[in-house]
Tab-separated table of C-alpha atoms and ligand atoms in Angstrom:
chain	number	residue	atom	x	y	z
A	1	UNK	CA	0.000	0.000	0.000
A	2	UNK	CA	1.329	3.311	-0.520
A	3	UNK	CA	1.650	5.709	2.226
A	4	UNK	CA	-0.412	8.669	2.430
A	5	UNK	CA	1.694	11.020	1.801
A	6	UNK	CA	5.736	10.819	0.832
A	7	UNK	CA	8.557	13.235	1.282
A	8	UNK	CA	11.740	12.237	-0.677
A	9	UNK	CA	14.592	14.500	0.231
A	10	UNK	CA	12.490	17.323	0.431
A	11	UNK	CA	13.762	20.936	0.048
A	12	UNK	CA	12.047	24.645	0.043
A	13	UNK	CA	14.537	27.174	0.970
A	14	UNK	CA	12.861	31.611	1.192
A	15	UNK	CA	16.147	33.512	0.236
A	16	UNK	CA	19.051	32.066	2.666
A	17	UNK	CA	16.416	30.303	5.039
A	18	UNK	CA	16.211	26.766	4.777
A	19	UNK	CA	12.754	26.274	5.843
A	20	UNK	CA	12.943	22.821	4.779
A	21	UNK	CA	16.125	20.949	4.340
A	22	UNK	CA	16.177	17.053	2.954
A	23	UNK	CA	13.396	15.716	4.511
A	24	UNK	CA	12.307	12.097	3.393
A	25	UNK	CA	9.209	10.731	5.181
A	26	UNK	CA	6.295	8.609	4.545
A	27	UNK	CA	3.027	9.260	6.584
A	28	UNK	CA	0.942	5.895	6.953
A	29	UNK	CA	-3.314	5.443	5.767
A	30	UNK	CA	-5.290	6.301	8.435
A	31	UNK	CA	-2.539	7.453	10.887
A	32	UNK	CA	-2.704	10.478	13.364
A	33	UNK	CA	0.781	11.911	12.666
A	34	UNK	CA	2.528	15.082	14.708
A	35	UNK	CA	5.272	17.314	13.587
A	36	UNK	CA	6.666	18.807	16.462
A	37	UNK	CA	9.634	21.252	17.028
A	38	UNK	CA	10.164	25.246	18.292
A	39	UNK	CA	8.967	27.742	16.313
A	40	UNK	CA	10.567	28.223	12.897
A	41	UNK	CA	11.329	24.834	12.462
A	42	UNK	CA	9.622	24.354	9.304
A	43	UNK	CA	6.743	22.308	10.136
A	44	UNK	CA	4.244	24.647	9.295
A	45	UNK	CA	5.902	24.986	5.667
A	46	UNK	CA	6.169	20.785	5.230
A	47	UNK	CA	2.081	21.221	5.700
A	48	UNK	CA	2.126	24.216	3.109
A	49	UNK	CA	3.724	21.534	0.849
A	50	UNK	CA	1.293	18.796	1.431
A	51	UNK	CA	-1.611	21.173	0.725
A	52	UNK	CA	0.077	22.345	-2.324
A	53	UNK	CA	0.377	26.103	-1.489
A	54	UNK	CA	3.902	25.978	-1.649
A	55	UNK	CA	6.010	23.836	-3.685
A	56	UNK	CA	9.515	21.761	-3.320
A	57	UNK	CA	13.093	23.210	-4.342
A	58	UNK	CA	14.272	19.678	-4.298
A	59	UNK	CA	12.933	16.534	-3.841
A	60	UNK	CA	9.297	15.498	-4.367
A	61	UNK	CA	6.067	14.799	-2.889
A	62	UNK	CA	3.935	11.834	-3.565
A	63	UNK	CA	0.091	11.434	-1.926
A	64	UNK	CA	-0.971	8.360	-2.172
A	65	UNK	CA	1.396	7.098	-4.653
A	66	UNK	CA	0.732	9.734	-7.238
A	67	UNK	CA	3.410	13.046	-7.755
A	68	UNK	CA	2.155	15.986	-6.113
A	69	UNK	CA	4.456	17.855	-8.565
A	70	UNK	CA	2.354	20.459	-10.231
A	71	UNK	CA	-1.176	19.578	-8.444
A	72	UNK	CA	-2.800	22.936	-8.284
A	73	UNK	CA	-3.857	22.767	-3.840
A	74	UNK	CA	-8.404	22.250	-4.811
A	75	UNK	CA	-6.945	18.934	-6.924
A	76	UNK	CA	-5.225	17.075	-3.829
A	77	UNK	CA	-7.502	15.380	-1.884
A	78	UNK	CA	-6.073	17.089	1.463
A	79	UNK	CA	-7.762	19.798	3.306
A	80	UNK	CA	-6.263	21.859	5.833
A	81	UNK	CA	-7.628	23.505	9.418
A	82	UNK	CA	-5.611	27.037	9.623
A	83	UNK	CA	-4.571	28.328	13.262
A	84	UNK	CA	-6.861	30.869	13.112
A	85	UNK	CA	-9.554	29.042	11.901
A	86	UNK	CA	-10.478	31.724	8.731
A	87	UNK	CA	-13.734	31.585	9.111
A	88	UNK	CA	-16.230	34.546	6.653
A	89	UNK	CA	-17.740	36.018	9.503
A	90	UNK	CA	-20.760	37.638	7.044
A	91	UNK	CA	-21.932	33.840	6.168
A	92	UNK	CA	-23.434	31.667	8.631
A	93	UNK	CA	-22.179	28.594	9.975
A	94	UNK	CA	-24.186	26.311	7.547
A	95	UNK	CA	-22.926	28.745	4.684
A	96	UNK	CA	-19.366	28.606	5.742
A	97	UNK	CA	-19.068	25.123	6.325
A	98	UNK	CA	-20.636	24.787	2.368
A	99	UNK	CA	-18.525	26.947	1.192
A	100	UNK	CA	-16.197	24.715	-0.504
A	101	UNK	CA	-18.384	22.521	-1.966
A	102	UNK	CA	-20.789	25.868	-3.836
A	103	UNK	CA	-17.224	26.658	-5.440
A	104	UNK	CA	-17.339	23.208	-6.871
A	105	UNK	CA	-20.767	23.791	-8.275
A	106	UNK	CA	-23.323	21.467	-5.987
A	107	UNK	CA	-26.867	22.285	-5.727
A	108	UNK	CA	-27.716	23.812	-2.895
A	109	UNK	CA	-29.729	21.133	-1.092
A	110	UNK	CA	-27.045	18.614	-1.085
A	111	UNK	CA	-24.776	21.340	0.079
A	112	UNK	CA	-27.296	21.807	3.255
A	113	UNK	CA	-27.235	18.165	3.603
A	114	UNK	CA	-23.194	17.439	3.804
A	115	UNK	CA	-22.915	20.690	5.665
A	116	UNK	CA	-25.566	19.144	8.369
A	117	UNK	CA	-24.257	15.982	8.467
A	118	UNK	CA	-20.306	17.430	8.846
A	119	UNK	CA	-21.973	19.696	11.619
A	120	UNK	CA	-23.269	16.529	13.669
A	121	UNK	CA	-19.598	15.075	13.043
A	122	UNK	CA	-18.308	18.181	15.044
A	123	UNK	CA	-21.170	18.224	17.542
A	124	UNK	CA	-22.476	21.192	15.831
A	125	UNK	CA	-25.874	20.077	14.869
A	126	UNK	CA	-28.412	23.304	14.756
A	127	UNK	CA	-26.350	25.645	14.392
A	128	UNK	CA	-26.018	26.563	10.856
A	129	UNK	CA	-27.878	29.904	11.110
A	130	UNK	CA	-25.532	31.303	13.979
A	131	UNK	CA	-22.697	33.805	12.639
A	132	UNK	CA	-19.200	32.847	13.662
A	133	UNK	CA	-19.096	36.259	16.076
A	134	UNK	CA	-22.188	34.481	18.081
A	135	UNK	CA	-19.851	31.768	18.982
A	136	UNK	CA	-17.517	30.656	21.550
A	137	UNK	CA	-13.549	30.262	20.390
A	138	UNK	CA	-13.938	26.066	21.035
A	139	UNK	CA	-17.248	26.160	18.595
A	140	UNK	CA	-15.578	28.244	15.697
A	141	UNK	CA	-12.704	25.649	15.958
A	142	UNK	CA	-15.398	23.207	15.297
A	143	UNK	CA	-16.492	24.759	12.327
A	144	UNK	CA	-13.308	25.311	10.793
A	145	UNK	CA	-13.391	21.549	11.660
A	146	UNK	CA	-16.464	20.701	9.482
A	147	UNK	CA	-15.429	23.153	6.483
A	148	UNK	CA	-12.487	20.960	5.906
A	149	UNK	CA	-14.571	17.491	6.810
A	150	UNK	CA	-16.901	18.135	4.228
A	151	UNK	CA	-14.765	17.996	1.535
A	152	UNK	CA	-14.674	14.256	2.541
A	153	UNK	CA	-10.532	14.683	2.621
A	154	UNK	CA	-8.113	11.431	2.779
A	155	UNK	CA	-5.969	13.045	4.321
A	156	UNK	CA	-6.515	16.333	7.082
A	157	UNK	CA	-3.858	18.836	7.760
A	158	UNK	CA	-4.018	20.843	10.801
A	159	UNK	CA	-1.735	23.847	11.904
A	160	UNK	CA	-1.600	24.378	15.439
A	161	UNK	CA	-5.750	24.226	15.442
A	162	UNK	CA	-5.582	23.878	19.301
A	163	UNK	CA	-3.421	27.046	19.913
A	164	UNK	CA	-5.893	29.815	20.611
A	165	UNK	CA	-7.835	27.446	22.956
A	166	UNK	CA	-7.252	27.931	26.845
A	167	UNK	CA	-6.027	24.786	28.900
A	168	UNK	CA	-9.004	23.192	29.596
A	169	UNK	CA	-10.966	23.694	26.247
A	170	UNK	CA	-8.051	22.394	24.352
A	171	UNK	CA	-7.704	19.174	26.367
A	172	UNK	CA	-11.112	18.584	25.710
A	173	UNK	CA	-10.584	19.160	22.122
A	174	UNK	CA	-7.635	16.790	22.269
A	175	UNK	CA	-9.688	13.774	22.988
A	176	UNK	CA	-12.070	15.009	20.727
A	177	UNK	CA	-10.274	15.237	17.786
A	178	UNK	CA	-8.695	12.163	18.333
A	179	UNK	CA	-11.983	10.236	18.906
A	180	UNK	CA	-12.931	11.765	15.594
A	181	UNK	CA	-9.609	10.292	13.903
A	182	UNK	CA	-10.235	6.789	14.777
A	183	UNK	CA	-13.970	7.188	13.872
A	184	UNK	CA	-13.155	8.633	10.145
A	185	UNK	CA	-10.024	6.622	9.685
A	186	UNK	CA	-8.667	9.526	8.219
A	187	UNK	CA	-4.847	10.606	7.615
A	188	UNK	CA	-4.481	13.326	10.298
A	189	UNK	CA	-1.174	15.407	9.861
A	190	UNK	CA	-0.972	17.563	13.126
A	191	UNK	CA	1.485	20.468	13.317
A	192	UNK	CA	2.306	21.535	16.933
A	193	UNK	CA	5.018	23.235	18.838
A	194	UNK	CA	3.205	21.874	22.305
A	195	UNK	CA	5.486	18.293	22.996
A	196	UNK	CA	2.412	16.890	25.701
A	197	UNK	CA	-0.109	17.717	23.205
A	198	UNK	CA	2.077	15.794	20.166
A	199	UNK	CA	2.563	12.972	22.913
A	200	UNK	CA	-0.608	12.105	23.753
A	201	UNK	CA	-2.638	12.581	20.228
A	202	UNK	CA	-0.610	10.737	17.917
A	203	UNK	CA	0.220	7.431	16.669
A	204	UNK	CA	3.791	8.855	15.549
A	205	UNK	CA	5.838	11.818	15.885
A	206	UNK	CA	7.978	13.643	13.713
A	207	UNK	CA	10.420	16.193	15.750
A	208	UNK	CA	11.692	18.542	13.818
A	209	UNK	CA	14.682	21.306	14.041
A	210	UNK	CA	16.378	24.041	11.543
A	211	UNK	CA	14.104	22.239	9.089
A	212	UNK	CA	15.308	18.788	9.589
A	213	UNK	CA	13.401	15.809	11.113
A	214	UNK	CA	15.700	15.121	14.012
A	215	UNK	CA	13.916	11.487	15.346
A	216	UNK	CA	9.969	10.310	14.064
A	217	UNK	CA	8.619	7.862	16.375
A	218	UNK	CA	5.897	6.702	18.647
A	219	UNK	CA	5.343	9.107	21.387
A	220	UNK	CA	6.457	6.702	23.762
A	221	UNK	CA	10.011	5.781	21.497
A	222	UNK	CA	10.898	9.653	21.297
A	223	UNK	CA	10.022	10.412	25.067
A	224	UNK	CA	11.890	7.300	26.691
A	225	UNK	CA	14.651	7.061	24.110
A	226	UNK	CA	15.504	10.149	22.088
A	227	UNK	CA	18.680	10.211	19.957
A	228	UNK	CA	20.316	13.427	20.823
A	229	UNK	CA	20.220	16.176	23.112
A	230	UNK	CA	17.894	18.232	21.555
A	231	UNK	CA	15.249	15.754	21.154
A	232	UNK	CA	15.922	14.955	24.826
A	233	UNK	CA	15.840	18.859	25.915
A	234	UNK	CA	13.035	19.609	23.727
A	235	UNK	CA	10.330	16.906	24.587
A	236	UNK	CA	10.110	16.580	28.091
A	237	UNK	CA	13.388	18.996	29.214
A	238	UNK	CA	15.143	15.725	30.163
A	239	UNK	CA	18.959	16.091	31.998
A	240	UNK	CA	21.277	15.739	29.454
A	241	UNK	CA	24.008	13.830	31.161
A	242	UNK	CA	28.374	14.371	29.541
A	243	UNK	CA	29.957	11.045	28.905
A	244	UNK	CA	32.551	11.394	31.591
A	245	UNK	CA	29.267	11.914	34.163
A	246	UNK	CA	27.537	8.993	32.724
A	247	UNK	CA	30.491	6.230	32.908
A	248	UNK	CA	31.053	7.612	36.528
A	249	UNK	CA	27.627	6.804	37.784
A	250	UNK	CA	27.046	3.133	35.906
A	251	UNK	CA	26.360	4.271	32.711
A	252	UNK	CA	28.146	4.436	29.108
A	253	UNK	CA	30.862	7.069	28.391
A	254	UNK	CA	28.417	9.215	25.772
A	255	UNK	CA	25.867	12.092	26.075
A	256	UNK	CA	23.001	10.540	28.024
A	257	UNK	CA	19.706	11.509	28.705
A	258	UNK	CA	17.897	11.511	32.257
A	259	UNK	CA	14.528	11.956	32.567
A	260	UNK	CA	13.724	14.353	35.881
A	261	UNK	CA	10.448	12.044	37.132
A	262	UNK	CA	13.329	8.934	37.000
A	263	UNK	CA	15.217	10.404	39.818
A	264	UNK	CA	14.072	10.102	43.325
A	265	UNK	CA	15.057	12.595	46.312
A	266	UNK	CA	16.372	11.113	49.721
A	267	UNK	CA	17.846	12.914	52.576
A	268	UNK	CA	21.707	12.976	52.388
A	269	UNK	CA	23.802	9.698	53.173
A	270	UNK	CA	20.710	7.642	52.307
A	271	UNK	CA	21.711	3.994	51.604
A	272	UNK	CA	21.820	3.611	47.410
A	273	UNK	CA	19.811	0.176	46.566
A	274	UNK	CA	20.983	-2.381	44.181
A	275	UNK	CA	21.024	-0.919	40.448
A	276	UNK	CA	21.011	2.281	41.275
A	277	UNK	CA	23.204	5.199	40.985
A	278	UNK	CA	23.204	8.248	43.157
A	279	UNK	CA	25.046	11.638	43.534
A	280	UNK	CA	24.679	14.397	46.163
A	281	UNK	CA	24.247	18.069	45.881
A	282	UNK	CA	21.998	21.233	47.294
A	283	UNK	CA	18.336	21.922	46.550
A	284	UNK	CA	18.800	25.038	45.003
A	285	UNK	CA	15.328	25.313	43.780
A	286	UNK	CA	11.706	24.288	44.193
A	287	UNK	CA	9.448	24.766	41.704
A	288	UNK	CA	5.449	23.797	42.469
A	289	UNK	CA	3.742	22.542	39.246
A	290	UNK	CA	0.596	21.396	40.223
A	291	UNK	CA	0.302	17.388	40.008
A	292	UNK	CA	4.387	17.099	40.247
A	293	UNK	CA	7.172	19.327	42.299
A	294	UNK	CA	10.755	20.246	40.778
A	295	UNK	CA	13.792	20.203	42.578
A	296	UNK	CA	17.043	21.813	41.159
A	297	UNK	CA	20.208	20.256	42.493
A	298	UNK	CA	23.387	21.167	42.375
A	299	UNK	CA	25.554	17.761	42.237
A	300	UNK	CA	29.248	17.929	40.995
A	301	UNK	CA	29.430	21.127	39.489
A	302	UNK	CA	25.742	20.491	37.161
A	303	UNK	CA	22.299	20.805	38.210
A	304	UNK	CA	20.245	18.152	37.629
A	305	UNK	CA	15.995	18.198	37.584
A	306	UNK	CA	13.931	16.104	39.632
A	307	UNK	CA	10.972	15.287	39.797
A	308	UNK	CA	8.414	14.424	42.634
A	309	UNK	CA	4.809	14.040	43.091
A	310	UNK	CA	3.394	16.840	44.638
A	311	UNK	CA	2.876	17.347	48.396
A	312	UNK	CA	6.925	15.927	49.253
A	313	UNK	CA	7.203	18.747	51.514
A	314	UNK	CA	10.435	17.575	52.940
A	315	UNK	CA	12.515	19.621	51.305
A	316	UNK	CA	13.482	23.027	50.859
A	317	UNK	CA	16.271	25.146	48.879
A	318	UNK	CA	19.795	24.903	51.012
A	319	UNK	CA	18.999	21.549	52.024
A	320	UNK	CA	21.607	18.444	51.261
A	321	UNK	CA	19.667	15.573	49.136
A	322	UNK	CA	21.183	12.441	47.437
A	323	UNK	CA	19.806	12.175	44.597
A	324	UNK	CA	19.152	8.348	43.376
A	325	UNK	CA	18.003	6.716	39.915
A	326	UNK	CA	18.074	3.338	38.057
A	327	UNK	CA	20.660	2.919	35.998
A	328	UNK	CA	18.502	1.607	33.354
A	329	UNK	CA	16.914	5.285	33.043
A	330	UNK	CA	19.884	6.726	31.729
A	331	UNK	CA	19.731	6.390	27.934
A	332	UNK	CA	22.724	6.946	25.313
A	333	UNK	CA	22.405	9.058	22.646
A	334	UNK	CA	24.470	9.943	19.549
A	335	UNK	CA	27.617	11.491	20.497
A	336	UNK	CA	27.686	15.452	20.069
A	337	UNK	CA	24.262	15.463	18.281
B	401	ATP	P1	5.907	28.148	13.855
B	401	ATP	O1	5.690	27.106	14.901
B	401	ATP	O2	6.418	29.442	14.420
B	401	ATP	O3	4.774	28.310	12.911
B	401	ATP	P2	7.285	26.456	11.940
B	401	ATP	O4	8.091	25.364	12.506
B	401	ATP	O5	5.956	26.129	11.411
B	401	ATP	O6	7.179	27.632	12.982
B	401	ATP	P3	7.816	27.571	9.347
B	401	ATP	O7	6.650	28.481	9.392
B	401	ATP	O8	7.740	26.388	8.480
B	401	ATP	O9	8.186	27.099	10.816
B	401	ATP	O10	9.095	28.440	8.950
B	401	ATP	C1	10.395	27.883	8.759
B	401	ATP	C2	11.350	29.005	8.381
B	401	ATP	O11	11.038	29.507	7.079
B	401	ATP	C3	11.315	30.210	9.308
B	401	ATP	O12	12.611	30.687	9.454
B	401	ATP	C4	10.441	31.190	8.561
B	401	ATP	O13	10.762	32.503	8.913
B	401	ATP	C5	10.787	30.894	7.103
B	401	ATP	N1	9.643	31.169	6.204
B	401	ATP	C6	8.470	30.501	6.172
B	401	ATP	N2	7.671	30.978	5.189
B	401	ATP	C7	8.361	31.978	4.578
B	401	ATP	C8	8.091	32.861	3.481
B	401	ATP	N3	6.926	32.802	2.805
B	401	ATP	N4	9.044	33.754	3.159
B	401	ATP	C9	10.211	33.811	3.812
B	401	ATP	N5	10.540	33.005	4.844
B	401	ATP	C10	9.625	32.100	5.237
């Protein structure tokens, strides 16, 4: 079967900037697939090239096993959900939502009827004579939603769609969207700079940087075992251990990564168990975060995060800790990288 869509060594360079430097990737039928990485990493230009609005230097694109070279954007079969959800705010829901498909030329009461029934899909139902200023931010996203679903896409593009939602609206969302997913069986290609949000939605993630896909994975692959430092700063701010550190405490003379919520913290002098490795140093800060607390230690000339679950009220900054992990938490990366 041929992936849904295919990068092969991939280039789109604006002036000097490479936005988007030698990427190869294939995106798999029916998967839910993040690109993560900062801001100006080129993720949201990879999704420009999907859609068509921009095209390659280098390289081409394939969607499902046909060149995307020269497709004009309304001839792929790929719609995209925009950040800010450009919605006509004269036109009602129900006309918005049918937009695309009165370009294309369908009579008006099938319009109504795929409009309706990509309304329902969003939870939307009855709403198709509201304007988009007589809604809330959560229920424009929705729309913006169904004016792409209508289309009946293979595959769905979506920049950032959660970004203008506050916490709780766009955890809700999360599930949402993902319960949609699995119910369409649609290709979802989800751009994000948020690495919890990238985590927990998709079935693989891409992690970009300077234009480059650094590591693609499952969530759980590029959280417990990235490849280099940045992956393991960037998703998760893991401790980034030097070689000389890492052979001295059990591990492998390279650049290791150490996730904080590995490392447990004991009073000074506590005994080290079986497996484990250990180092002392000073609390130098505590950090509250809600469900977890972070200490900051200062341990042979570094400072290392850990992490605890919330209400270890033992300690405080000043105090003397040992701080103790398994050894099998501390994973080698590529040298340098
Ligand atoms: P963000 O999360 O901030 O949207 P991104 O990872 O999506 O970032 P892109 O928008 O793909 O990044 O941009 C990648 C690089 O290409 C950036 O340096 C950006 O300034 C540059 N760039 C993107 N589009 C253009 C353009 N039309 N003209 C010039 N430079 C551009």
């Amino acid at each position: 079967m041929s992936p849904a869509v295919r990068f092969v060594n991939v280039s789109r360079r604006f002036g000097s900037v490479r936005a988007v430097d030698g990427v190869t990737l294939d995106i798999t039928e029916g998967e839910f697939f993040a690109m993560l990485g900062p801001s100006g990493s080129g993720k949201t230009t990879c999704l420009r090239l999907i859609a068509g609005f921009e095209q390659p230097d280098d390289g081409h694109i394939e969607i499902f096993g046909e060149t995307a070279d020269g497709v004009p954007p309304y001839k792929r079969n790929v719609n995209t959900v925009f950040q800010d959800y450009a919605l006509f705010p004269h036109m009602t829901v129900g006309e918005n939502v049918a937009y695309g498909l009165r370009i294309k030329g369908q009579a008006r009461a099938k319009r109504a009827a795929k409009a309706r029934d990509a309304l329902s899909m969003v939870k939307l139902a009855g709403f198709e004579g509201r304007r988009p200023a007589q809604l809330s931010g959560g229920q424009r996203q929705r729309v913006a939603l169904a004016r792409a679903l209508v289309n009946g896409p293979k595959v769905l593009l979506l920049d950032e769609p959660l970004g203008a939602l506050d916490l709780k609206l766009r955890e809700q969302m999360q599930e949402e969207l993902k319960a949609l997913q699995k119910d369409l069986g649609i290709t979802f290609v989800f751009v994000t700079h948020d690495q919890g949000e990238a985590l927990s939605m998709a079935d693989r993630v891409a992690v970009f940087n300077e234009g480059r896909i650094v590591q693609v994975g499952a969530p759980s692959s590029v959280y417990e075992r990235p490849e280099s430092r940045f992956v393991a700063d960037f998703v998760g701010s893991s401790n980034v251990l030097p070689p000389a550190f890492a052979s001295g405490h059990g591990g492998v003379s390279k650049w290791t990564s150490l996730r904080p919520e590995k490392i447990a913290v004991h009073p000074a002098g506590t005994a080290v168990p079986e497996k484990h490795a250990a180092t002392e140093g000073e609390i130098k800060m505590v950090s509250y975060q809600g469900a977890v607390t972070r200490f900051n230690v200062e341990a042979e000339k570094m400072r290392i995060n850990a992490e605890v679950p919330a209400g270890d009220t033992r300690f405080k900054p000043g105090d003397s800790v040992r701080l103790i992990w398994p050894k099998s938490a501390m994973v080698t990366m590529e040298e340098g990288a």
